[in-house]
Coordinates of C-alpha atoms in Angstrom, one line a residue:
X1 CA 0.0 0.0 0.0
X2 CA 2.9 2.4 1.0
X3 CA 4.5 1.8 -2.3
X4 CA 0.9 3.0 -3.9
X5 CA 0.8 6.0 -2.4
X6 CA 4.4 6.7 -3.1
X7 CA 3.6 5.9 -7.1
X8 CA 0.7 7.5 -6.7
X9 CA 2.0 10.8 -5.2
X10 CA 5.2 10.8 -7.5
X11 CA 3.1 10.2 -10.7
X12 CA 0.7 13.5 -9.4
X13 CA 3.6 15.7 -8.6
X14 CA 5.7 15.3 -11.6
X15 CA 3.1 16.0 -13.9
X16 CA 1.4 18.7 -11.8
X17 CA 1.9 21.4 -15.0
X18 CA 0.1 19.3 -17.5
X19 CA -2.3 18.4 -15.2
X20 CA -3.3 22.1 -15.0
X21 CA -2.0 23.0 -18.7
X22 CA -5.1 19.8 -19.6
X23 CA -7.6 21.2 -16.8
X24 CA -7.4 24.3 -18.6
X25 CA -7.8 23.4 -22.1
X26 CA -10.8 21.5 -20.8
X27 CA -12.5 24.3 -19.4
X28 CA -11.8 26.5 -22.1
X29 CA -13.1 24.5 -24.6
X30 CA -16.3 24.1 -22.7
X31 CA -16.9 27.6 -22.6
X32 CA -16.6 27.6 -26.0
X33 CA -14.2 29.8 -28.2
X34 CA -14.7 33.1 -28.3
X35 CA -13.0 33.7 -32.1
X36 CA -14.7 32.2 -35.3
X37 CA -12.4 31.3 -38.2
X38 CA -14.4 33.9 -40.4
X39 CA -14.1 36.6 -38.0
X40 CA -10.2 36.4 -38.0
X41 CA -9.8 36.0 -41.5
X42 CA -11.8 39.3 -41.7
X43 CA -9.8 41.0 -39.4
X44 CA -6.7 39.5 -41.2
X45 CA -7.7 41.5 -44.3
X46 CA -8.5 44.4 -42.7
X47 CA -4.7 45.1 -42.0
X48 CA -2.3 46.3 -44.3
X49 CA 0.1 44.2 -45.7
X50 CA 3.0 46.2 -44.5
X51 CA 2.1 45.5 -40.9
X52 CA 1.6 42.3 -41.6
X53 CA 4.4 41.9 -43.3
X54 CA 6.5 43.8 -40.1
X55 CA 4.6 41.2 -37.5
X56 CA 6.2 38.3 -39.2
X57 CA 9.6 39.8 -39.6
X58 CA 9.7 40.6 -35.9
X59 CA 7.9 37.3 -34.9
X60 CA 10.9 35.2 -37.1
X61 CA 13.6 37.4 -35.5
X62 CA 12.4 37.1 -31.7
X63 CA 12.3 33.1 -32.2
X64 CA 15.9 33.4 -33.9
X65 CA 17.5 35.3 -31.0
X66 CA 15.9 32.8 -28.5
X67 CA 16.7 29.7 -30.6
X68 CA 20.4 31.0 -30.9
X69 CA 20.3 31.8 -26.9
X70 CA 19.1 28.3 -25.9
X71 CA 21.6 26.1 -25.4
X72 CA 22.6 23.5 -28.1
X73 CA 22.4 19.8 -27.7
X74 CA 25.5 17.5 -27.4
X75 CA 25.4 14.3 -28.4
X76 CA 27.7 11.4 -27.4
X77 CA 28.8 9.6 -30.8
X78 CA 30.7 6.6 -30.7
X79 CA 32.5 5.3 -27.9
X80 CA 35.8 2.9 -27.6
X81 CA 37.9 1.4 -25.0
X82 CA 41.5 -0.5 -24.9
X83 CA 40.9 -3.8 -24.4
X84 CA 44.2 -5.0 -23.3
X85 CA 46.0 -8.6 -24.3
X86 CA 46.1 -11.5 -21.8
X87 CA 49.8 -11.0 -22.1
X88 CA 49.7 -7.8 -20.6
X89 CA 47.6 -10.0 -17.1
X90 CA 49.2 -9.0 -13.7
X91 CA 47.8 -11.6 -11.3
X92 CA 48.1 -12.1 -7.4
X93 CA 50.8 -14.7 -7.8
X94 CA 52.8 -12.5 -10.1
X95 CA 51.9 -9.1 -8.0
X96 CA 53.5 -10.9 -4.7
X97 CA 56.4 -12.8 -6.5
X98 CA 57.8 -8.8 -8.1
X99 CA 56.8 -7.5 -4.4
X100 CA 59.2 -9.9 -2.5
X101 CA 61.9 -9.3 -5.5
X102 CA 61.8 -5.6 -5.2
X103 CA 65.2 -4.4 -3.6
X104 CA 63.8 -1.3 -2.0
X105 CA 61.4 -3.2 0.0
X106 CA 63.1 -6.3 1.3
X107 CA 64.5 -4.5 4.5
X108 CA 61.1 -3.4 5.3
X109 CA 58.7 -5.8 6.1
X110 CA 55.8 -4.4 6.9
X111 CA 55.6 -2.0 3.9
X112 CA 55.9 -5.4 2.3
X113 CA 53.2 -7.0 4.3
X114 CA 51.0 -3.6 4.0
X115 CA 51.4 -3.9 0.2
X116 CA 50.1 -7.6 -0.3
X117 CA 47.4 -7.1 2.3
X118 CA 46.3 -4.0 0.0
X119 CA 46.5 -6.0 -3.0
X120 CA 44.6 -8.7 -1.6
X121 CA 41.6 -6.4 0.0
X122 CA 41.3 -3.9 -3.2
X123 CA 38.5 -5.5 -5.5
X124 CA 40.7 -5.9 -8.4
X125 CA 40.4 -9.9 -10.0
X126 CA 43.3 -11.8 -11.2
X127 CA 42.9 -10.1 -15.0
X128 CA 43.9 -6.8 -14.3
X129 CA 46.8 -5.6 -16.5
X130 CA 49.4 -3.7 -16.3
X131 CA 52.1 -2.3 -19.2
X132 CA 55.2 -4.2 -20.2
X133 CA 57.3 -2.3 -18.2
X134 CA 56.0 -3.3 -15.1
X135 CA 56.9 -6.6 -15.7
X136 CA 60.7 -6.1 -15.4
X137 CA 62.8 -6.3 -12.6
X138 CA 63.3 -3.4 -11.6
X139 CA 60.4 -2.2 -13.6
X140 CA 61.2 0.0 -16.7
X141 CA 60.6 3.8 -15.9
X142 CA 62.5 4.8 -19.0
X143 CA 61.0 7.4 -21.6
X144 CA 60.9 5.1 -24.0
X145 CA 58.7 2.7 -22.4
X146 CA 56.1 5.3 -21.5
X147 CA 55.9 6.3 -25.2
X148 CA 55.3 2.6 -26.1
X149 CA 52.9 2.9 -24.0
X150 CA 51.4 5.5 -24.6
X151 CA 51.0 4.2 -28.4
X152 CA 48.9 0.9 -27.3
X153 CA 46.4 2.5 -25.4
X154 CA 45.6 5.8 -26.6
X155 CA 45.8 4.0 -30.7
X156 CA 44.0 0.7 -29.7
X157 CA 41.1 3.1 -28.2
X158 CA 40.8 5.6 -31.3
X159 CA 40.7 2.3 -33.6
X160 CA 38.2 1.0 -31.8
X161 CA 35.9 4.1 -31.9
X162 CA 36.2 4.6 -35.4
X163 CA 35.6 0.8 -36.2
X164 CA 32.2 0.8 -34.5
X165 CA 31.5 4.8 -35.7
X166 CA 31.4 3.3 -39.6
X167 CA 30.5 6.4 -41.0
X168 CA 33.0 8.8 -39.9
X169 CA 36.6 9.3 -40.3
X170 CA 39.3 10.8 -39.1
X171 CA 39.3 13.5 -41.2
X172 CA 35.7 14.2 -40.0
X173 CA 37.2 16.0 -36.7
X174 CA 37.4 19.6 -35.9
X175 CA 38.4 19.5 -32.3
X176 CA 40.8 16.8 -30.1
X177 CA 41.1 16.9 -26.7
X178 CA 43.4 14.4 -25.0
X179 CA 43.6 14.1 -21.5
X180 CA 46.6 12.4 -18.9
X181 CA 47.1 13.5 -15.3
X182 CA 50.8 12.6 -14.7
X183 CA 52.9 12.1 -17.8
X184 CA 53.3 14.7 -20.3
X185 CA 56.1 14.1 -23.4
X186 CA 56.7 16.6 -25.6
X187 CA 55.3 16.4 -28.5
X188 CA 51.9 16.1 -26.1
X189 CA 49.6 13.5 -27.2
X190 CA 47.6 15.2 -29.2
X191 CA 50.3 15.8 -31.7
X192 CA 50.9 12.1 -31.4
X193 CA 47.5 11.5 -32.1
X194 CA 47.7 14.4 -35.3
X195 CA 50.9 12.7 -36.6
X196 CA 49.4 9.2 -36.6
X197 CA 45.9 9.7 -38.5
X198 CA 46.9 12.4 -40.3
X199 CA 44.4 15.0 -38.7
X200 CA 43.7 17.8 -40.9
X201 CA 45.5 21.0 -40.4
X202 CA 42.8 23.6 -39.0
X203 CA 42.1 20.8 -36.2
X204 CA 42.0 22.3 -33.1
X205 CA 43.7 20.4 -30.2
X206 CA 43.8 20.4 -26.4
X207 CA 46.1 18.7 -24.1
X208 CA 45.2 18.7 -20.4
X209 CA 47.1 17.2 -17.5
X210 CA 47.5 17.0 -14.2
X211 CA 43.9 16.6 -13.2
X212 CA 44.0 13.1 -11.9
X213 CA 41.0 10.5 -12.6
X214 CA 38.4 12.8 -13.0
X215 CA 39.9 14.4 -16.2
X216 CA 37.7 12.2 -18.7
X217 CA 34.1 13.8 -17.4
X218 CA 36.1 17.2 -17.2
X219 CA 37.4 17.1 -20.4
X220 CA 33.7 16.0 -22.0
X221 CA 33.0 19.0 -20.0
X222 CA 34.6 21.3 -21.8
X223 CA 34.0 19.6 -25.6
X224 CA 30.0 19.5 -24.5
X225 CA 31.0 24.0 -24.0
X226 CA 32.7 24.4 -27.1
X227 CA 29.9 22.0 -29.4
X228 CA 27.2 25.0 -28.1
X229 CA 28.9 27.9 -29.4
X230 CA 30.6 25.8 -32.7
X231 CA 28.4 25.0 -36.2
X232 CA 26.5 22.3 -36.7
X233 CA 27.9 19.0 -37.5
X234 CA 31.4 19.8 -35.8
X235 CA 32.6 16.9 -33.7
X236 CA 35.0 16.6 -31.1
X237 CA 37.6 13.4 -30.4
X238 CA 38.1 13.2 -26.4
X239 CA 40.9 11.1 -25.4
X240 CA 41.4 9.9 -21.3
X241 CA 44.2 7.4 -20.1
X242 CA 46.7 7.5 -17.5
X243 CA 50.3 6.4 -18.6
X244 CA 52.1 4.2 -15.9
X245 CA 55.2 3.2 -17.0
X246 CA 57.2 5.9 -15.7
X247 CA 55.6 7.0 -12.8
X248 CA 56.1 3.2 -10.9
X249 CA 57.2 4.4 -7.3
X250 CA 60.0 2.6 -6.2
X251 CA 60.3 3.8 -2.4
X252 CA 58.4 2.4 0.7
X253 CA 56.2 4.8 1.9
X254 CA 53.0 3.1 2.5
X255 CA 51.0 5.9 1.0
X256 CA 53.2 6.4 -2.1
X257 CA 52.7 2.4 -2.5
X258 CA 48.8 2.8 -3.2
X259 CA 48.9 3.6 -7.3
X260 CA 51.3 1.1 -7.5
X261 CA 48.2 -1.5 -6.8
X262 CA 45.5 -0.2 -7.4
X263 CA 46.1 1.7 -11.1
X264 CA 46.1 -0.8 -14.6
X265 CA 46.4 0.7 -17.8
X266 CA 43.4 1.4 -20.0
X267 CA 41.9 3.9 -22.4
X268 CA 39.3 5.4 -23.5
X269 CA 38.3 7.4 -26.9
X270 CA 34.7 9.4 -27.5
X271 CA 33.1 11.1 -30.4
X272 CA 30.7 13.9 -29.3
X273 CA 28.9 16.0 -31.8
X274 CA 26.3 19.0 -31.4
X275 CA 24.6 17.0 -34.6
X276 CA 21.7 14.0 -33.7
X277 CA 22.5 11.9 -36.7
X278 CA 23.9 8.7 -35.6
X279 CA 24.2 9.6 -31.9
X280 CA 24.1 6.9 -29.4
X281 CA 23.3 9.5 -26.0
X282 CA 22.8 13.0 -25.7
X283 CA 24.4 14.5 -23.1
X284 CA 22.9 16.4 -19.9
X285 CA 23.5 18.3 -16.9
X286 CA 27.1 18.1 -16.0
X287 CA 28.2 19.7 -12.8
X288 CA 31.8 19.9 -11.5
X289 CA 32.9 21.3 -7.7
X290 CA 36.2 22.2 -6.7
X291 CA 37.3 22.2 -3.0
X292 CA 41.0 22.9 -3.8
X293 CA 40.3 25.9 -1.6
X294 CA 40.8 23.2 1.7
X295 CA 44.2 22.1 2.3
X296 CA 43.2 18.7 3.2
X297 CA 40.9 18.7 0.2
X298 CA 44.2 19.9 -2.0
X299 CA 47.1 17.5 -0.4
X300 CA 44.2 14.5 -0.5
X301 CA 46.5 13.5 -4.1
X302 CA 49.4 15.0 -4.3
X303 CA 52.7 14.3 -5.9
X304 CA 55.9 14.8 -4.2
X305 CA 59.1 12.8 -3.2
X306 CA 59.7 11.0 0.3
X307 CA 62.1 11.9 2.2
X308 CA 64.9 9.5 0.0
X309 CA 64.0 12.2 -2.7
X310 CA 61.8 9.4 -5.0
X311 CA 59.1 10.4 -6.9
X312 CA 55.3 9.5 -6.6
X313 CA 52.0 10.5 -5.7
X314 CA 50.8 10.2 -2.2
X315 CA 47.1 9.1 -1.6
X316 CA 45.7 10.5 1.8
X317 CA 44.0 7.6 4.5
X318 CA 41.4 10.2 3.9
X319 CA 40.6 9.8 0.6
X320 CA 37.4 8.2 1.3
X321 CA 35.9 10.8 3.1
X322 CA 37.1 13.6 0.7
X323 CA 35.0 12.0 -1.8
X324 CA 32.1 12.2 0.0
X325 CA 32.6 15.3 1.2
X326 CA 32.9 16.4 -3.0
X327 CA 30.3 14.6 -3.9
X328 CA 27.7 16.1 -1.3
X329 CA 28.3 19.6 -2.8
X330 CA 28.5 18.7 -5.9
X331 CA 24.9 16.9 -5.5
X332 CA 23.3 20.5 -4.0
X333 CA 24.2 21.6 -7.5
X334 CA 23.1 18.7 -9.7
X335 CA 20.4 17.5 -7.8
X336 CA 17.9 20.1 -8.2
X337 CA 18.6 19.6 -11.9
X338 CA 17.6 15.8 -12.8
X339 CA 15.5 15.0 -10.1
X340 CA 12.2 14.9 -10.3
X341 CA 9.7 17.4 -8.6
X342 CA 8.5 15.2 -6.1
X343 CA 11.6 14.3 -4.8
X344 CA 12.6 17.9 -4.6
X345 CA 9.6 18.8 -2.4
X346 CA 10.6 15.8 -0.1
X347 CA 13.8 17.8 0.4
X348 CA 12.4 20.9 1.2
X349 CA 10.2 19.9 3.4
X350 CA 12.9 17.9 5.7
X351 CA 15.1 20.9 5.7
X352 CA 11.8 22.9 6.7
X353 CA 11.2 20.0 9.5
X354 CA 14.9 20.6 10.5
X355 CA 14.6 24.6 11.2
X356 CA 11.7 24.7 12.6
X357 CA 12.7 21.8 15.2
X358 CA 15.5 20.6 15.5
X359 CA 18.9 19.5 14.1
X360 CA 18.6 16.5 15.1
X361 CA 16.0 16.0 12.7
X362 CA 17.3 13.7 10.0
X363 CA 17.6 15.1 6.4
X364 CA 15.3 13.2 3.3
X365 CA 18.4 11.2 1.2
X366 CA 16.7 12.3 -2.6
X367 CA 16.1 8.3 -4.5
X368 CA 17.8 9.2 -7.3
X369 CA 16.8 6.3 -8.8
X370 CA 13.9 8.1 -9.9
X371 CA 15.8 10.0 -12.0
X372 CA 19.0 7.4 -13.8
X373 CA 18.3 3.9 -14.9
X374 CA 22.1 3.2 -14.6
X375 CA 25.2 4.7 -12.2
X376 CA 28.8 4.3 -13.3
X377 CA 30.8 5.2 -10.4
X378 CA 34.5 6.3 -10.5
X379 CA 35.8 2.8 -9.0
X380 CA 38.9 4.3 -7.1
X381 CA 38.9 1.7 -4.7
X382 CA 36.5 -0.4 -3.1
X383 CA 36.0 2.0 0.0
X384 CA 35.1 4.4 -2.3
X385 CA 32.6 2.5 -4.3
X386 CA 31.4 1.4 -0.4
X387 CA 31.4 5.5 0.6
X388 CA 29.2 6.2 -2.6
X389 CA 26.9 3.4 -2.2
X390 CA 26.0 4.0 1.4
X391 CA 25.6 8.1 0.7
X392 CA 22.9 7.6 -2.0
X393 CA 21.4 5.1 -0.9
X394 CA 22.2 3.1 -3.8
X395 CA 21.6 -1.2 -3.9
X396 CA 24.1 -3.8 -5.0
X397 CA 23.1 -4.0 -8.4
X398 CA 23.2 0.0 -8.7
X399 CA 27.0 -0.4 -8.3
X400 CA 27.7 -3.6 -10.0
X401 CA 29.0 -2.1 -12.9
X402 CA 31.8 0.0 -10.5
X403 CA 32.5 -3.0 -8.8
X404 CA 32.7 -5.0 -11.8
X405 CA 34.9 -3.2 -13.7
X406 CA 37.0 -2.3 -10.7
X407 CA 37.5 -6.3 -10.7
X408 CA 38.0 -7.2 -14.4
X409 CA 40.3 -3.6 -15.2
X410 CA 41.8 -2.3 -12.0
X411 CA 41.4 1.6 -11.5
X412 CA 42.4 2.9 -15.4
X413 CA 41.8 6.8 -13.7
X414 CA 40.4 8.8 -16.5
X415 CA 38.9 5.9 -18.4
X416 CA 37.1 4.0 -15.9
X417 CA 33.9 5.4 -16.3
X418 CA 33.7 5.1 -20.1
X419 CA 34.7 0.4 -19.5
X420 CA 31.6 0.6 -16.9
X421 CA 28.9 2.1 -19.6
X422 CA 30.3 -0.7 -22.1
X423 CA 29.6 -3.0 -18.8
X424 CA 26.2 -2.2 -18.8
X425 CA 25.6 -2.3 -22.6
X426 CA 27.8 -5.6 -22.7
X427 CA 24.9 -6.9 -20.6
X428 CA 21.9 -6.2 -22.9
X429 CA 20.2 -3.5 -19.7
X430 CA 20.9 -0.2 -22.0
X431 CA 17.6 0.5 -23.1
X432 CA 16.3 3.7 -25.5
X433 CA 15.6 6.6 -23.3
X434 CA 17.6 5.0 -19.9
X435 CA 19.2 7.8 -18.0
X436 CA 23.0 6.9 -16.8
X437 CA 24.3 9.3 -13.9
X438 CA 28.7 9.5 -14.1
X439 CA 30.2 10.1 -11.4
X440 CA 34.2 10.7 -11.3
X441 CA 36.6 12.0 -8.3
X442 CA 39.9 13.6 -9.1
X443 CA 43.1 15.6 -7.8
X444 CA 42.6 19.1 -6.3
X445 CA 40.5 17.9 -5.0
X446 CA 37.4 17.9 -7.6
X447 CA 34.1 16.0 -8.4
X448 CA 32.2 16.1 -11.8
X449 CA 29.1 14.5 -12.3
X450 CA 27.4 14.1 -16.1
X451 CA 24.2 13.0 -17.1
X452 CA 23.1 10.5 -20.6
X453 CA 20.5 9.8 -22.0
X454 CA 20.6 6.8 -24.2
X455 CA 19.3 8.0 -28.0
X456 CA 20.3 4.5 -29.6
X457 CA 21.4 1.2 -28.3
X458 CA 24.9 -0.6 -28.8
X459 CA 23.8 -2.6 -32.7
X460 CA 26.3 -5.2 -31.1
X461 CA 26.3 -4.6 -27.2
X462 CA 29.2 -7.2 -26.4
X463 CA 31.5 -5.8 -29.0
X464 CA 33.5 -3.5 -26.8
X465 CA 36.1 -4.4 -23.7
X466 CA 34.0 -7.0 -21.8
X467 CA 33.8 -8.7 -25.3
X468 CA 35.5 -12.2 -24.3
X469 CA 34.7 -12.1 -20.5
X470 CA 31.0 -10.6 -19.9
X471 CA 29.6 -14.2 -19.7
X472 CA 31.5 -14.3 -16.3
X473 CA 30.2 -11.5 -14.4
X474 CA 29.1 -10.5 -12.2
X475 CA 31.5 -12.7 -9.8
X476 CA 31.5 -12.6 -6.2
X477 CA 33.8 -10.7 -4.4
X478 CA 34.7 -11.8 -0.8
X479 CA 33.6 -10.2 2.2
X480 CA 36.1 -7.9 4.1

């Protein structure tokens, strides 16, 4: 009966303005109208044609102004993801043999312990993979090994995207962003990326670093800006990987240990265009929040050297918490925007409940299941997959893609969103008109959050990443 009501009440709410707009219509029809077709077509010819003619003129131009005003729609393409070889596979056996080899940790025991009990409580399966250079001893920080790379992913990705987008080319692109937090060669990708398809000359590109793993959602961020303002039919190539081969940390600082188990390489390329024709998603509300301004907040990923002067990037034991900390502001700002009316009321009237009592009165948590079909978390880790899932409220099945690809793909930063929609397409639940919520965390600190809405289905949903393992998952994972 509860549920009913709670139907019943969410059905009423949400359409409240057609409701009235059909009340209305009703009641004005039944009063009859007022105008006969014969009496305007009198008054029409009473008029002079000149103001007429100026009526339409002005008429034309106010609806162009607003028209040009309104915002454009963006539209999310194509999509493609590295899909590393079994030879690249990095499993538990092989994780603890190199960790019991490495020279900088065998006087330090319980960095070594802390670094197998990590490995073993982190989500990640026994596929995961990592770049050749991780698997020599010492592992290969060299230049050259980055660039190689850098080639796989970031080429294997942008094949992939155009193989399944048939119709377009590479010379179809007018704007390439590529993004990368850490390593940065010179020439930047995106003249690697020029170089090897032969990008037209007026292409306009964009490198951006430095931003950690929430750079893929920032960067579609900023194409979704510049597709409003550009001319129809221009279409943007976005780029997001994380390059590990020479950032391996090689020290024993526990925290500086943490990317070196929890980050896999992986890639991801997508076509957006400001054109519907062949889109697969248009894009929504994307919101991103900043709380660099807090020096925990900004130190929460930060890369420095330890005190033996070696490089790496320090992950704070309060990661967790920063997340949810960014994601609870970042949800004031994109909640009111996708969910529905009667949740919003629900949330006004707590906070009411709240000042007029109490503070001890407990907030409504929004369903935002009534607003997204489908939730692809950034899957950092498992705690933060567990700190996301317990602030929204959200069931075991809302984050098994997270968890999922966490398992199959380790944390690929940048990209990991982009291997959990092809998770939920590889599954067959992507269905015309689903609504898919992203959610990604990165260094500053910073959270983004973007909105889809499926436009077309995957024609072939398991050719992607999950291609020749989706028949295994989802797996269980073992209680901690």
């Amino acid at each position: 009966m509860a549920k009913l009501l709670t139907a019943l009440y969410a059905l009423v709410v949400n359409n409240f303005l057609s409701i009235l707009a059909v009340a209305f219509a009703a009641a004005v029809l039944q009063r009859g109208w007022p105008f006969s077709i014969d009496g305007v077509a009198i008054w029409l010819h009473a008029q002079r044609p000149v103001h007429l003619l100026t009526a339409a003129i002005l008429i034309a131009a106010v609806a162009n102004l607003l028209r040009a005003r309104w915002p454009r729609d963006v539209y999310l393409v194509e999509y493609g993801c590295f899909r590393p070889r079994p030879c690249f596979r990095a499993p538990f056996a092989t994780c603890r043999e190199h960790v019991h080899l490495l020279p900088y940790l065998l006087d330090d025991k319980e960095s070594l312990s802390f670094a197998i009990r990590l490995l073993e409580r982190s989500g990640l399966g026994e596929e995961t993979c990592v770049p050749d250079s991780y698997h020599y001893m010492p592992p290969d920080r060299s230049l050259a090994a980055a660039r190689e790379e850098t080639e796989l992913v970031i080429f294997s990705a942008i094949d992939d995207v155009f193989a399944k987008a048939v119709a377009m080319t590479p010379a179809d692109i007018d704007v390439l962003i590529v993004n990368c937090s850490i390593f940065t060669p010179t020439p930047v990708f995106t003249d690697m990326v020029i170089n090897r398809y032969k990008l037209r000359a007026g292409v306009r590109a964009l490198n951006l670093s430095g931003m950690g793993c929430g750079a893929g959602l920032i960067a579609i961020g900023l194409a979704r800006n510049l597709l409003q303002v550009a001319p129809p039919g221009t279409h943007v190539l976005v780029v997001s990987t994380e390059i590990l081969s020479s950032q391996y940390y090689v020290g024993s600082e526990r925290a500086m240990l943490l990317p070196n188990c929890l980050f896999r390489m992986g890639a991801a390329a997508t076509i957006l265009s400001n054109a519907p024709e062949r889109a697969r998603f248009r894009l929504g509300r994307i919101v991103r929040t900043m709380t660099a301004a807090r020096d925990a907040d900004y130190r929460c990923i930060f890369q420095e050297e330890d005190d033996k002067g070696i490089r790496g990037v320090r992950l704070s034991k309060d990661l967790t918490a920063t997340a949810g900390g960014a994601l609870k502001r970042n949800i004031v700002a994109f909640g009111p925007l996708v969910l529905p009316v009667s949740e919003q009321i629900l949330v006004a009237l707590s906070l009411l409940k709240r000042k007029l009592h109490s503070k001890v009165v407990r907030l409504y948590r929004p369903d935002f299941r009534t607003a997204f079909e489908h939730f692809c978390i950034h899957a950092g880790g498992r705690a933060v997959i567990d700190e996301v899932q317990r602030g929204l409220g959200l069931s075991d099945e809302d984050v098994e893609a997270s968890r999922m690809t966490l398992h199959r793909f380790g944390n690929t930063s940048s990209s990991l969103v982009m291997y959990e929609l092809a998770y939920t397409e590889a599954k067959g639940r992507m269905r015309k008109g689903d609504r898919v919520w992203m959610i990604s965390f990165g260094a500053g600190f910073e959270c983004s959050c973007v909105a889809l809405e499926c436009v077309r289905p995957a024609a072939d949903p398991a050719d992607g990443p999950w291609a020749d393992c989706i028949h295994r998952y989802p797996v269980q994972l073992p209680h901690l």
